[in-house]
Amino acid sequence: MTPPRTRFAPSPTGFMHIGNARTALFNWAFARRHGGIMVLRIEDTDEARSTAESEAAIFDGLGWLAIEWDEGPFRQSERRDRHRAAVEELLAKDRAYRCVCTREELEARKQATIAAGHKWVYDGRCRDANHGAGAGAHTVRLRMPQGGLLGWDDLVFGASGQDASEIGDMILRRSDGAPLYNLAVVVDDVDMHISHVIRGADHHSNTPLQLAIYRALGCEPPRFAHVPLIVGKDGKKLSKRRDPVSLQGFRAEGVLPGAMRNWLVRLGWSHGDQEIFSREEIARLFDLDAVHRSAAQADAQKLAWLNQQYIKTLARDELVAALLPFLEQAAGHPVRRNAELDALVELLRERSRSLVEMAQLARFLVVDEIAYDAKAAAKHLRPEIRPALEDLHARLEALEPWSPAGLEASFEEVRAVHGGLAMGKLAQPVRVAITGGEVSPPIFDTLAVLGKTRSLARIAEALHELRHG
RNA sequence: GUCCCCAUCGUCUAGAGGCCUAGGACUUCGCCCUUUCAAGGCGACAACACGGGUUCGAAUCCCGUUGGGGACGCCA
């Protein structure tokens, strides 16, 4: 195949939606797979809804997922002249005409038609009226073919199409002169030499009418590939109200970009039984022929599992860097990277499903004052453990060097001296004393990471609590 | 309502007529490991929507039914 040219064309309204992110990913992957390029085009023709923040969220989200585009970003709003020229061209070729029907008239006729049990499409009232440029307020409509199939071979859905007679003459230009989406996409895709339009299946039924525009313009349409929608738990198209759909939202919850990308690519696409795909593998393995036709439900648990897989294997430098903001959030103050933090991160890798969780687990290392979890303290910091804890504190004060092996030996001594005390009976109180909670990496490693001075201080503090609290 | 589309475990999916007593993954539940929590190992539960064809043979092909979804804007 000649190198394909794909495009990702989001409209900058609201935050970046995961459905959009997946569409971007598919476009990028398909282009990479076949040595083509991806164009980024911001469809901001709806001035009322488009915002700069939303546009920034698109760049931000794409950057986070490491989905890079090769050309653009182009803004549809900057191409108004081209869109207007195309409308004029269609008018000149009599493939379009001016329509003076008002919204009110249209609405009335539409209601009447529906009430009569018929499907409403524009009734063609102005079709042959020959309104000139001076007709007053008017829209411009495409003169649809009277019949015949507007069909295409969809790369995902296969043979698709609709009879032209079922489609009304759609509006190409609003009465205020603004060209509409369907016209603009076609003109832009033609000008940008897009060879493959890969987009959500919600556009599947829009395609025939875009095909009509290509035809009217005398242009060869691109190949189309409609990818199945991502649906929520209710099986319906993701909704901002019901479902977590914001890419930034997932990011804020501590999801790693690799996990997000992996989760997204497997929604509607698969490659045998493989579950984990690196960015490079996606670029090498992805193809449209393995894309499904049925909608996929977004499963947060699978994402969580994937996230854990990525946390387990991410390079340490990257993991620590990704964790830092979350850790600062948890600590409430700036945190500097050091050897102890690195060591702790290694211990926490297998225990964290998200960076938020990891930060929670790492917090004890970077704060001066830990607070005991009430339940944990009540369960493990009990008077009867005091003698053993005091003994342990004394032995640890003398321990040199402060290593996991040495710590273990000290614990064993204490257990032996105190009537064969179970490891759990001793370790849990210490864990609560030094971390505040009853969950942490193995106790000797945890003590080693915290360091002698701070560990002893926290055990002493716990003993103080036991004596006076 | 009209048009279009979809249909394998709860979820993501493998499966392109015999390799399927339907495989993998997530979730759930056991067991092992174990100082907590995880991770890891082993195992269990769990699906071809239904009905007709076609065929020696159908999860795979055809038709219908049912269920679900999408599109029907002077939004994108």
PDB file of C-alpha atoms in Angstrom, chain A residues 239-464:
ATOM      1  CA  SER A 239     -21.634   9.760  28.483  1.00  0.00           C
ATOM      2  CA  LYS A 240     -19.856  12.483  30.370  1.00  0.00           C
ATOM      3  CA  ARG A 241     -22.562  12.380  32.961  1.00  0.00           C
ATOM      4  CA  ARG A 242     -22.676   8.661  33.648  1.00  0.00           C
ATOM      5  CA  ASP A 243     -19.188   7.402  32.928  1.00  0.00           C
ATOM      6  CA  PRO A 244     -15.593   8.300  33.714  1.00  0.00           C
ATOM      7  CA  VAL A 245     -14.504   9.399  30.264  1.00  0.00           C
ATOM      8  CA  SER A 246     -11.928  12.098  30.753  1.00  0.00           C
ATOM      9  CA  LEU A 247      -8.395  11.157  29.861  1.00  0.00           C
ATOM     10  CA  GLN A 248      -7.129  13.721  32.330  1.00  0.00           C
ATOM     11  CA  GLY A 249      -9.334  12.170  34.963  1.00  0.00           C
ATOM     12  CA  PHE A 250      -7.663   8.792  34.612  1.00  0.00           C
ATOM     13  CA  ARG A 251      -4.298  10.452  34.646  1.00  0.00           C
ATOM     14  CA  ALA A 252      -5.138  12.217  37.885  1.00  0.00           C
ATOM     15  CA  GLU A 253      -6.078   8.877  39.403  1.00  0.00           C
ATOM     16  CA  GLY A 254      -2.560   7.667  38.858  1.00  0.00           C
ATOM     17  CA  VAL A 255      -2.859   5.732  35.624  1.00  0.00           C
ATOM     18  CA  LEU A 256       0.361   5.372  33.666  1.00  0.00           C
ATOM     19  CA  PRO A 257       0.213   6.420  30.015  1.00  0.00           C
ATOM     20  CA  GLY A 258       1.429   3.022  28.831  1.00  0.00           C
ATOM     21  CA  ALA A 259      -1.381   1.287  30.676  1.00  0.00           C
ATOM     22  CA  MET A 260      -3.923   3.711  29.284  1.00  0.00           C
ATOM     23  CA  ARG A 261      -2.660   3.188  25.752  1.00  0.00           C
ATOM     24  CA  ASN A 262      -2.681  -0.585  26.227  1.00  0.00           C
ATOM     25  CA  TRP A 263      -6.202  -0.564  27.623  1.00  0.00           C
ATOM     26  CA  LEU A 264      -7.492   1.611  24.817  1.00  0.00           C
ATOM     27  CA  VAL A 265      -5.878  -0.347  22.008  1.00  0.00           C
ATOM     28  CA  ARG A 266      -7.470  -3.573  23.229  1.00  0.00           C
ATOM     29  CA  LEU A 267     -10.946  -2.098  23.132  1.00  0.00           C
ATOM     30  CA  GLY A 268     -12.137  -3.280  19.752  1.00  0.00           C
ATOM     31  CA  TRP A 269      -8.828  -4.680  18.605  1.00  0.00           C
ATOM     32  CA  SER A 270      -6.832  -7.752  19.462  1.00  0.00           C
ATOM     33  CA  HIS A 271      -3.825  -9.707  18.352  1.00  0.00           C
ATOM     34  CA  GLY A 272      -4.314 -13.339  19.274  1.00  0.00           C
ATOM     35  CA  ASP A 273      -4.127 -13.888  23.001  1.00  0.00           C
ATOM     36  CA  GLN A 274      -1.630 -11.114  23.665  1.00  0.00           C
ATOM     37  CA  GLU A 275      -2.669  -8.709  26.399  1.00  0.00           C
ATOM     38  CA  ILE A 276       0.338  -6.461  26.900  1.00  0.00           C
ATOM     39  CA  PHE A 277       1.423  -4.242  24.044  1.00  0.00           C
ATOM     40  CA  SER A 278       4.235  -1.739  24.209  1.00  0.00           C
ATOM     41  CA  ARG A 279       3.946   1.434  22.200  1.00  0.00           C
ATOM     42  CA  GLU A 280       6.326  -0.040  19.631  1.00  0.00           C
ATOM     43  CA  GLU A 281       4.349  -3.249  19.372  1.00  0.00           C
ATOM     44  CA  ILE A 282       1.181  -1.304  18.756  1.00  0.00           C
ATOM     45  CA  ALA A 283       2.897   0.608  15.975  1.00  0.00           C
ATOM     46  CA  ARG A 284       4.157  -2.645  14.482  1.00  0.00           C
ATOM     47  CA  LEU A 285       1.182  -4.952  15.009  1.00  0.00           C
ATOM     48  CA  PHE A 286      -1.937  -2.832  14.744  1.00  0.00           C
ATOM     49  CA  ASP A 287      -4.119  -3.155  11.708  1.00  0.00           C
ATOM     50  CA  LEU A 288      -7.650  -2.425  10.700  1.00  0.00           C
ATOM     51  CA  ASP A 289      -8.502  -5.968   9.632  1.00  0.00           C
ATOM     52  CA  ALA A 290      -8.411  -7.089  13.257  1.00  0.00           C
ATOM     53  CA  VAL A 291     -10.738  -4.340  14.433  1.00  0.00           C
ATOM     54  CA  HIS A 292     -14.143  -5.479  15.622  1.00  0.00           C
ATOM     55  CA  ARG A 293     -17.532  -4.387  14.524  1.00  0.00           C
ATOM     56  CA  SER A 294     -19.235  -4.589  17.884  1.00  0.00           C
ATOM     57  CA  ALA A 295     -19.065  -1.998  20.631  1.00  0.00           C
ATOM     58  CA  ALA A 296     -16.697  -2.560  23.527  1.00  0.00           C
ATOM     59  CA  GLN A 297     -17.455  -1.859  27.136  1.00  0.00           C
ATOM     60  CA  ALA A 298     -14.889   0.090  29.106  1.00  0.00           C
ATOM     61  CA  ASP A 299     -13.761  -2.064  32.041  1.00  0.00           C
ATOM     62  CA  ALA A 300     -12.076  -0.160  34.845  1.00  0.00           C
ATOM     63  CA  GLN A 301     -10.819  -3.356  36.500  1.00  0.00           C
ATOM     64  CA  LYS A 302      -8.881  -4.390  33.463  1.00  0.00           C
ATOM     65  CA  LEU A 303      -7.343  -0.937  33.387  1.00  0.00           C
ATOM     66  CA  ALA A 304      -6.363  -1.258  37.026  1.00  0.00           C
ATOM     67  CA  TRP A 305      -4.710  -4.595  36.347  1.00  0.00           C
ATOM     68  CA  LEU A 306      -2.878  -3.241  33.332  1.00  0.00           C
ATOM     69  CA  ASN A 307      -1.756  -0.268  35.359  1.00  0.00           C
ATOM     70  CA  GLN A 308      -0.284  -2.598  37.931  1.00  0.00           C
ATOM     71  CA  GLN A 309       1.535  -4.517  35.220  1.00  0.00           C
ATOM     72  CA  TYR A 310       3.048  -1.300  33.948  1.00  0.00           C
ATOM     73  CA  ILE A 311       3.963  -0.090  37.419  1.00  0.00           C
ATOM     74  CA  LYS A 312       5.730  -3.387  37.986  1.00  0.00           C
ATOM     75  CA  THR A 313       7.898  -3.048  34.928  1.00  0.00           C
ATOM     76  CA  LEU A 314       8.433   0.648  34.304  1.00  0.00           C
ATOM     77  CA  ALA A 315      12.039   1.858  34.462  1.00  0.00           C
ATOM     78  CA  ARG A 316      12.818   3.190  37.908  1.00  0.00           C
ATOM     79  CA  ASP A 317      13.675   6.718  36.833  1.00  0.00           C
ATOM     80  CA  GLU A 318      10.403   7.055  35.007  1.00  0.00           C
ATOM     81  CA  LEU A 319       8.410   5.503  37.815  1.00  0.00           C
ATOM     82  CA  VAL A 320       9.880   7.773  40.453  1.00  0.00           C
ATOM     83  CA  ALA A 321       9.375  10.816  38.252  1.00  0.00           C
ATOM     84  CA  ALA A 322       5.757   9.837  37.636  1.00  0.00           C
ATOM     85  CA  LEU A 323       5.181   9.218  41.325  1.00  0.00           C
ATOM     86  CA  LEU A 324       6.650  12.472  42.634  1.00  0.00           C
ATOM     87  CA  PRO A 325       3.662  14.737  41.941  1.00  0.00           C
ATOM     88  CA  PHE A 326       1.343  12.234  43.594  1.00  0.00           C
ATOM     89  CA  LEU A 327       3.663  11.882  46.538  1.00  0.00           C
ATOM     90  CA  GLU A 328       3.840  15.633  47.023  1.00  0.00           C
ATOM     91  CA  GLN A 329       0.094  15.702  46.914  1.00  0.00           C
ATOM     92  CA  ALA A 330      -0.088  13.031  49.607  1.00  0.00           C
ATOM     93  CA  ALA A 331       2.621  14.619  51.743  1.00  0.00           C
ATOM     94  CA  GLY A 332       1.365  18.145  51.361  1.00  0.00           C
ATOM     95  CA  HIS A 333       4.806  19.524  50.654  1.00  0.00           C
ATOM     96  CA  PRO A 334       7.570  19.299  48.023  1.00  0.00           C
ATOM     97  CA  VAL A 335       9.441  16.014  47.938  1.00  0.00           C
ATOM     98  CA  ARG A 336      12.973  15.455  46.737  1.00  0.00           C
ATOM     99  CA  ARG A 337      14.076  12.266  45.142  1.00  0.00           C
ATOM    100  CA  ASN A 338      16.742  10.328  47.055  1.00  0.00           C
ATOM    101  CA  ALA A 339      18.151   6.824  47.392  1.00  0.00           C
ATOM    102  CA  GLU A 340      15.679   5.861  50.113  1.00  0.00           C
ATOM    103  CA  LEU A 341      12.726   6.878  47.996  1.00  0.00           C
ATOM    104  CA  ASP A 342      14.096   4.912  45.067  1.00  0.00           C
ATOM    105  CA  ALA A 343      14.486   1.871  47.257  1.00  0.00           C
ATOM    106  CA  LEU A 344      10.979   2.217  48.603  1.00  0.00           C
ATOM    107  CA  VAL A 345       9.535   2.583  45.130  1.00  0.00           C
ATOM    108  CA  GLU A 346      11.125  -0.722  44.201  1.00  0.00           C
ATOM    109  CA  LEU A 347       9.427  -2.322  47.199  1.00  0.00           C
ATOM    110  CA  LEU A 348       6.091  -0.737  46.348  1.00  0.00           C
ATOM    111  CA  ARG A 349       5.980  -1.654  42.676  1.00  0.00           C
ATOM    112  CA  GLU A 350       4.201  -4.924  43.237  1.00  0.00           C
ATOM    113  CA  ARG A 351       1.801  -3.481  45.739  1.00  0.00           C
ATOM    114  CA  SER A 352       0.334  -0.578  43.809  1.00  0.00           C
ATOM    115  CA  ARG A 353      -2.446  -0.512  41.307  1.00  0.00           C
ATOM    116  CA  SER A 354      -2.054   3.198  40.753  1.00  0.00           C
ATOM    117  CA  LEU A 355       0.318   6.024  41.501  1.00  0.00           C
ATOM    118  CA  VAL A 356      -2.209   7.368  43.974  1.00  0.00           C
ATOM    119  CA  GLU A 357      -2.024   4.099  45.869  1.00  0.00           C
ATOM    120  CA  MET A 358       1.733   4.049  45.692  1.00  0.00           C
ATOM    121  CA  ALA A 359       1.948   7.586  47.016  1.00  0.00           C
ATOM    122  CA  GLN A 360      -0.287   6.622  49.895  1.00  0.00           C
ATOM    123  CA  LEU A 361       1.977   3.701  50.712  1.00  0.00           C
ATOM    124  CA  ALA A 362       5.149   5.791  50.373  1.00  0.00           C
ATOM    125  CA  ARG A 363       3.932   8.717  52.400  1.00  0.00           C
ATOM    126  CA  PHE A 364       5.455   7.515  55.683  1.00  0.00           C
ATOM    127  CA  LEU A 365       8.922   7.989  54.261  1.00  0.00           C
ATOM    128  CA  VAL A 366       8.575  11.624  53.321  1.00  0.00           C
ATOM    129  CA  VAL A 367       6.617  13.105  56.210  1.00  0.00           C
ATOM    130  CA  ASP A 368       7.974  13.969  59.643  1.00  0.00           C
ATOM    131  CA  GLU A 369       4.853  13.162  61.591  1.00  0.00           C
ATOM    132  CA  ILE A 370       2.924  10.034  60.832  1.00  0.00           C
ATOM    133  CA  ALA A 371      -0.589   9.586  62.119  1.00  0.00           C
ATOM    134  CA  TYR A 372      -1.677   6.154  63.309  1.00  0.00           C
ATOM    135  CA  ASP A 373      -4.554   4.565  61.577  1.00  0.00           C
ATOM    136  CA  ALA A 374      -6.987   4.244  64.468  1.00  0.00           C
ATOM    137  CA  LYS A 375      -8.004   0.661  63.759  1.00  0.00           C
ATOM    138  CA  ALA A 376      -4.448  -0.492  63.171  1.00  0.00           C
ATOM    139  CA  ALA A 377      -3.243   1.112  66.393  1.00  0.00           C
ATOM    140  CA  ALA A 378      -6.079  -0.345  68.423  1.00  0.00           C
ATOM    141  CA  LYS A 379      -5.349  -3.787  67.070  1.00  0.00           C
ATOM    142  CA  HIS A 380      -1.574  -3.900  67.273  1.00  0.00           C
ATOM    143  CA  LEU A 381      -0.307  -1.282  69.719  1.00  0.00           C
ATOM    144  CA  ARG A 382      -1.502  -3.025  72.848  1.00  0.00           C
ATOM    145  CA  PRO A 383       0.024  -2.967  76.333  1.00  0.00           C
ATOM    146  CA  GLU A 384       1.073  -6.603  76.257  1.00  0.00           C
ATOM    147  CA  ILE A 385       3.526  -5.972  73.454  1.00  0.00           C
ATOM    148  CA  ARG A 386       5.359  -3.261  75.388  1.00  0.00           C
ATOM    149  CA  PRO A 387       8.080  -5.445  76.964  1.00  0.00           C
ATOM    150  CA  ALA A 388       9.010  -7.006  73.639  1.00  0.00           C
ATOM    151  CA  LEU A 389       8.953  -3.654  71.906  1.00  0.00           C
ATOM    152  CA  GLU A 390      11.175  -2.101  74.559  1.00  0.00           C
ATOM    153  CA  ASP A 391      13.577  -4.974  74.225  1.00  0.00           C
ATOM    154  CA  LEU A 392      13.577  -4.610  70.464  1.00  0.00           C
ATOM    155  CA  HIS A 393      14.199  -0.888  70.697  1.00  0.00           C
ATOM    156  CA  ALA A 394      17.212  -1.471  72.919  1.00  0.00           C
ATOM    157  CA  ARG A 395      18.675  -4.115  70.617  1.00  0.00           C
ATOM    158  CA  LEU A 396      18.098  -1.994  67.531  1.00  0.00           C
ATOM    159  CA  GLU A 397      19.842   0.956  69.113  1.00  0.00           C
ATOM    160  CA  ALA A 398      22.926  -1.181  69.282  1.00  0.00           C
ATOM    161  CA  LEU A 399      22.453  -2.696  65.830  1.00  0.00           C
ATOM    162  CA  GLU A 400      25.216  -2.002  63.371  1.00  0.00           C
ATOM    163  CA  PRO A 401      25.013  -2.021  60.416  1.00  0.00           C
ATOM    164  CA  TRP A 402      21.343  -1.178  59.883  1.00  0.00           C
ATOM    165  CA  SER A 403      20.578  -3.871  57.334  1.00  0.00           C
ATOM    166  CA  PRO A 404      17.589  -6.128  56.658  1.00  0.00           C
ATOM    167  CA  ALA A 405      19.628  -9.164  57.716  1.00  0.00           C
ATOM    168  CA  GLY A 406      20.737  -7.532  60.957  1.00  0.00           C
ATOM    169  CA  LEU A 407      17.220  -6.374  61.652  1.00  0.00           C
ATOM    170  CA  GLU A 408      15.864  -9.838  61.127  1.00  0.00           C
ATOM    171  CA  ALA A 409      18.414 -11.256  63.556  1.00  0.00           C
ATOM    172  CA  SER A 410      17.353  -8.730  66.185  1.00  0.00           C
ATOM    173  CA  PHE A 411      13.713  -9.593  65.699  1.00  0.00           C
ATOM    174  CA  GLU A 412      14.506 -13.289  66.063  1.00  0.00           C
ATOM    175  CA  GLU A 413      16.338 -12.635  69.322  1.00  0.00           C
ATOM    176  CA  VAL A 414      13.407 -10.722  70.717  1.00  0.00           C
ATOM    177  CA  ARG A 415      10.966 -13.405  69.671  1.00  0.00           C
ATOM    178  CA  ALA A 416      13.066 -16.094  71.319  1.00  0.00           C
ATOM    179  CA  VAL A 417      13.462 -14.154  74.533  1.00  0.00           C
ATOM    180  CA  HIS A 418       9.763 -13.362  74.740  1.00  0.00           C
ATOM    181  CA  GLY A 419       8.405 -16.828  74.738  1.00  0.00           C
ATOM    182  CA  GLY A 420       8.552 -17.650  71.062  1.00  0.00           C
ATOM    183  CA  LEU A 421       6.493 -14.646  70.091  1.00  0.00           C
ATOM    184  CA  ALA A 422       5.024 -15.081  66.629  1.00  0.00           C
ATOM    185  CA  MET A 423       6.640 -12.914  63.971  1.00  0.00           C
ATOM    186  CA  GLY A 424       3.325 -11.292  63.206  1.00  0.00           C
ATOM    187  CA  LYS A 425       2.849 -10.327  66.826  1.00  0.00           C
ATOM    188  CA  LEU A 426       6.049  -8.345  66.753  1.00  0.00           C
ATOM    189  CA  ALA A 427       6.165  -7.156  63.172  1.00  0.00           C
ATOM    190  CA  GLN A 428       2.692  -5.690  63.053  1.00  0.00           C
ATOM    191  CA  PRO A 429       3.152  -3.364  66.029  1.00  0.00           C
ATOM    192  CA  VAL A 430       6.441  -2.196  64.551  1.00  0.00           C
ATOM    193  CA  ARG A 431       4.775  -1.657  61.212  1.00  0.00           C
ATOM    194  CA  VAL A 432       2.120   0.501  62.769  1.00  0.00           C
ATOM    195  CA  ALA A 433       4.763   2.370  64.727  1.00  0.00           C
ATOM    196  CA  ILE A 434       6.846   3.265  61.713  1.00  0.00           C
ATOM    197  CA  THR A 435       4.274   3.621  58.944  1.00  0.00           C
ATOM    198  CA  GLY A 436       1.088   4.357  60.835  1.00  0.00           C
ATOM    199  CA  GLY A 437      -0.760   1.539  59.102  1.00  0.00           C
ATOM    200  CA  GLU A 438      -0.802  -2.244  58.955  1.00  0.00           C
ATOM    201  CA  VAL A 439       0.225  -2.552  55.319  1.00  0.00           C
ATOM    202  CA  SER A 440       3.749  -2.086  54.046  1.00  0.00           C
ATOM    203  CA  PRO A 441       6.532  -3.980  52.309  1.00  0.00           C
ATOM    204  CA  PRO A 442       8.332  -6.613  54.423  1.00  0.00           C
ATOM    205  CA  ILE A 443       9.130  -5.118  57.799  1.00  0.00           C
ATOM    206  CA  PHE A 444      12.920  -5.457  57.643  1.00  0.00           C
ATOM    207  CA  ASP A 445      13.065  -3.753  54.266  1.00  0.00           C
ATOM    208  CA  THR A 446      10.755  -1.064  55.462  1.00  0.00           C
ATOM    209  CA  LEU A 447      12.892  -0.362  58.525  1.00  0.00           C
ATOM    210  CA  ALA A 448      16.020  -0.383  56.407  1.00  0.00           C
ATOM    211  CA  VAL A 449      14.572   2.196  54.044  1.00  0.00           C
ATOM    212  CA  LEU A 450      13.344   4.444  56.843  1.00  0.00           C
ATOM    213  CA  GLY A 451      16.774   4.471  58.421  1.00  0.00           C
ATOM    214  CA  LYS A 452      17.995   3.880  61.942  1.00  0.00           C
ATOM    215  CA  THR A 453      17.394   7.301  63.433  1.00  0.00           C
ATOM    216  CA  ARG A 454      13.847   7.723  62.234  1.00  0.00           C
ATOM    217  CA  SER A 455      12.895   4.104  62.857  1.00  0.00           C
ATOM    218  CA  LEU A 456      14.084   4.256  66.456  1.00  0.00           C
ATOM    219  CA  ALA A 457      12.365   7.578  66.995  1.00  0.00           C
ATOM    220  CA  ARG A 458       9.068   6.190  65.749  1.00  0.00           C
ATOM    221  CA  ILE A 459       9.336   3.036  67.828  1.00  0.00           C
ATOM    222  CA  ALA A 460      10.164   5.192  70.839  1.00  0.00           C
ATOM    223  CA  GLU A 461       7.156   7.332  70.091  1.00  0.00           C
ATOM    224  CA  ALA A 462       4.965   4.243  69.983  1.00  0.00           C
ATOM    225  CA  LEU A 463       6.366   3.097  73.309  1.00  0.00           C
ATOM    226  CA  HIS A 464       5.645   6.511  74.709  1.00  0.00           C
TER     227      HIS A 464
END
